[in-house]
Amino acid sequence: MMLLSWSVVALAVGGLASAAPARRANYVVHEKRAAEPSSAWTVSRRLESDKILPMRFGLTQRNIDRVEEILLSISHPDSPTYGKHLSPEDVIEMFKPGSETIDVVKTWLVSSGIAPERIRISGNKGWIELNATVAEAEDLLNTEYHVYEHESGPEQISCHSYSLPEHVQPHIELVKPTVHFNHRITPGKRVPEKLKKRTGKLGAPSPYNGPKTNGETPSVTPTLDYCDEYIMPACLRALYNISYTPTQTGKNTYGVVEFTPQSYLATDLDMFFSNFSPSLVGSRPTLVSIDGGYPQSQNQSFDYNGESDLDFEYAMSLVYPQKVTLLQTGDMVEGAGFDNWLDAVDASYCTYDGGDVPSQDGIYPDTSPGGYDGPESCGVIAPPYVVSTSYGQDEVSATPAYAIRQCNEYAKLGMMGTTVLYASGDYGVAGFGGYCINATTGEESLNGTRFNPDFPSTCPYVTSVGATQVSPGYTVYEPESAAETVIYSGGGFSNIFAMPSYQATAVKHYLEAYPPPYTATQYNNSGNVRAFPDIAANGVNYIIAIDGEFELVYGTSASSPVIGSMITMANDARLAAGKGSVGFLNPVIYTPQFASAFHDITNGTNQGCGTTGFTTEVGWDPVTGLGTPDLTILMRMLLDLS
Ligand SMILES: *[C@@H]1O[C@H](CO)[C@@H](O)[C@H](O)[C@H]1NC(C)=O
Ligand SMILES: *[C@@H]1O[C@H](CO)[C@@H](O)[C@H](O)[C@H]1NC(C)=O
Ligand SMILES: *[C@@H]1O[C@H](CO)[C@@H](O)[C@H](O)[C@H]1NC(C)=O
Ligand SMILES: *[C@@H]1O[C@H](CO)[C@@H](O)[C@H](O)[C@H]1NC(C)=O
Ligand SMILES: *[C@@H]1O[C@H](CO)[C@@H](O)[C@H](O)[C@H]1NC(C)=O
Ligand SMILES: *[C@@H]1O[C@H](CO)[C@@H](O)[C@H](O)[C@H]1NC(C)=O
Ligand SMILES: *[C@@H]1O[C@H](CO)[C@@H](O)[C@H](O)[C@H]1NC(C)=O
């Protein structure tokens, strides 16, 4: 699993009218950062008052308080409207802000001195857009903008908190750019702890077949004899009872998201396929270019190719002959964030002029040399039936308003029939790089004692995928354990999201039957918050072809596309029977009837933050969720649903 990191903001410069008079009566704080992002960032100066900010006011959506209810009515197996997915037009209509909301916000802006012709409403009515000077923005939001500098050089603008008039506040979900730091991957500026640390070369004598001397191509003999040391597609088929050949390849869709400059190498795919999936030699994923994304090959190393090579070598092998779609997001200059791929599949999220802002997302068109200068990708493809994403960020680095607005978009994808999968993280109860939270200051720190959950896994409207392993000395015919080799399965409890009803029984059972020996300062133990992961699959010792060699990789990065492959096969069976895709999966798999479709994992923990973490137990647990699927059973049960 890869980290989406923080980075610099590009500032537009120019001059507009000077500041309007202050109007700060009856203001209330709307968003506030709990703490500064990390000690690596320092405030370098006040932002110049004549700089221009591309402001976006995210309007309160109608029915947004009914998101869970609407999603459950479509995805809970007991609902009479189960499987009646909405069209994109239905979704826009259901959630577009009411005219009162637009009026209140516009009237406030105009009465604050903003000329009406400067105010634009987005095509879906979700956003009000305004280019404002810093002085104007500071006045409107009763705040101060500062420039933050990272010790490695990049700068970013931000304010610590901002306010809105009391009567306007209920009509605005969030304002950008304000307190949010950037979450996009920017080439060359990534946080050091990543996949690389979690890999080792495949060096042992067997099943490595013939050392690569004299320029010979290395090869590996497929076998089930060493699945505790080397995972290959055959091990996964045996572990999860995968023996299905898709037939609905023209109708079915499976997408995997990658953020540029992460990219697969064609030569690596072919090296892997010739060993493990000969009929795929020469096959590539179907490229959907989002904001200029393409599988770049000029920069090659584990950091550039590890994630994509892993994802496509396994996903394509498992679902063959079903094609896999690559949602390659972002160009080589700007990179991209979660919002960019959401924009591309969900036209209700973006606007024709761009709902994104430089402080959060790649902004397109990008006129930098080598940048993608075409229009921003907005609703360019229908959402695939399954989308797997092996990237994440520590939940604490997102503000609640930002996380909640994005999470609601995943719910909308579920309403439209898409299963959204996210890897749960590789550091157990800790965040990326082993960082935890200082319980006093709320800052991320290696010495922190509060657990540090992963977003978007903490969003209750995605399916979060944890990791298991075949323990040393065991075979694929024996129960797996939680991953405890190199990585630990991300899992725990959200600090932002309330518990969704579908998991209440399972999670309360865990907390009551096996009370974890931790206090409320270590995690929210109220039993009222979203708990994750939901499900798990093997994430240890995967053989991949990478930069011309076979190596081993570890991570929930591996687990998520494997689960995606299995759900894709279940969708194939449903399409063949004239039914729809399964869409949002959680309300179905948490029902007691589905317990028989999973191997319950009851050995292992997910250590972190100086603790052993949570323990796996009978039933759901915050290490491996409901367990790993038996696809034959899971598929039959999903096929039986209407
Ligand atoms: C803001 O400025 C940019 C760059 O000049 C322009 O493309 C955009 O249309 C402007 N937006 C609004 C709402 O005026
Ligand atoms: C690719 O490598 C070149 C040369 O090392 C470097 O200048 C460039 O920044 C790299 N590009 C990306 C996207 O990392
Ligand atoms: C795989 O599924 C078949 C059919 O349901 C079942 O008979 C068999 O026992 C399963 N094998 C394993 C290893 O779970
Ligand atoms: C948390 O931060 C405070 C203030 O910086 C510091 O005094 C304290 O030692 C920190 N706690 C830990 C466990 O690092
Ligand atoms: C963390 O603790 C170590 C010693 O255990 C100390 O050297 C270090 O300064 C602490 N770091 C922070 C950020 O508190
Ligand atoms: C735990 O979550 C509950 C429910 O959201 C909330 O009311 C409570 O304040 C949280 N506790 C802490 C310590 O954050
Ligand atoms: C439980 O997990 C540990 C650590 O991975 C492993 O050594 C042990 O063999 C496992 N036991 C069982 C019964 O799987």
Coordinates of N, CA, C and O and ligand atoms in Angstrom, one line a residue, residues 186-190 260-261 296 298-300 304 331-333, ligand 2:
T186 N 3.2 13.6 -5.5 CA 3.9 14.4 -6.5 C 5.3 13.8 -6.7 O 5.9 13.4 -5.8
P187 N 5.6 13.6 -8.0 CA 6.8 12.9 -8.3 C 8.0 13.4 -7.5 O 8.2 14.6 -7.4
G188 N 8.8 12.5 -7.0 CA 10.0 12.9 -6.4 C 9.9 13.5 -5.0 O 10.9 13.8 -4.4
K189 N 8.7 13.6 -4.5 CA 8.5 14.3 -3.2 C 7.8 13.4 -2.3 O 6.9 13.8 -1.5
R190 N 8.0 12.1 -2.4 CA 7.2 11.2 -1.5 C 7.9 10.9 -0.2 O 9.1 11.0 -0.1
T260 N 0.1 8.2 -11.1 CA 1.3 8.5 -11.8 C 2.3 9.2 -10.7 O 1.8 10.0 -10.0
P261 N 3.6 8.9 -10.7 CA 4.3 8.1 -11.7 C 4.4 6.6 -11.5 O 5.2 5.9 -12.1
Q296 N 4.0 5.4 -17.6 CA 5.3 5.9 -18.0 C 6.4 4.8 -17.8 O 6.2 4.0 -16.9
Q298 N 9.9 5.9 -18.4 CA 11.2 6.6 -18.3 C 11.8 6.5 -16.9 O 13.0 6.4 -16.9
N299 N 11.1 6.4 -15.9 CA 11.6 6.2 -14.6 C 11.3 4.8 -14.1 O 10.1 4.5 -13.9
Q300 N 12.3 4.0 -13.8 CA 12.1 2.6 -13.4 C 12.8 2.3 -12.2 O 14.0 2.5 -12.1
Y304 N 8.7 3.0 -8.5 CA 7.9 3.4 -9.6 C 7.0 2.3 -10.1 O 6.0 2.5 -10.7
D331 N -0.8 13.3 -14.4 CA 0.4 13.4 -15.3 C 1.7 13.3 -14.5 O 1.7 13.1 -13.3
M332 N 2.8 13.5 -15.3 CA 4.1 13.3 -14.6 C 4.5 14.5 -13.8 O 5.4 14.5 -13.0
V333 N 3.8 15.7 -14.0 CA 4.2 16.9 -13.4 C 3.4 17.1 -12.1 O 3.9 17.3 -11.0
Ligands
LIG2 C1 12.5 10.7 -13.6 O1 13.9 10.7 -13.5 C2 14.5 11.9 -13.9 C3 16.0 11.7 -13.9 O2 16.4 11.0 -12.8 C4 14.1 13.0 -12.9 O3 14.7 14.2 -13.2 C5 12.6 13.1 -12.9 O4 12.2 14.0 -11.9 C6 11.9 11.8 -12.6 N1 10.5 11.9 -12.9 C7 9.6 11.6 -12.0 C8 8.2 11.7 -12.4 O5 9.9 11.1 -10.9

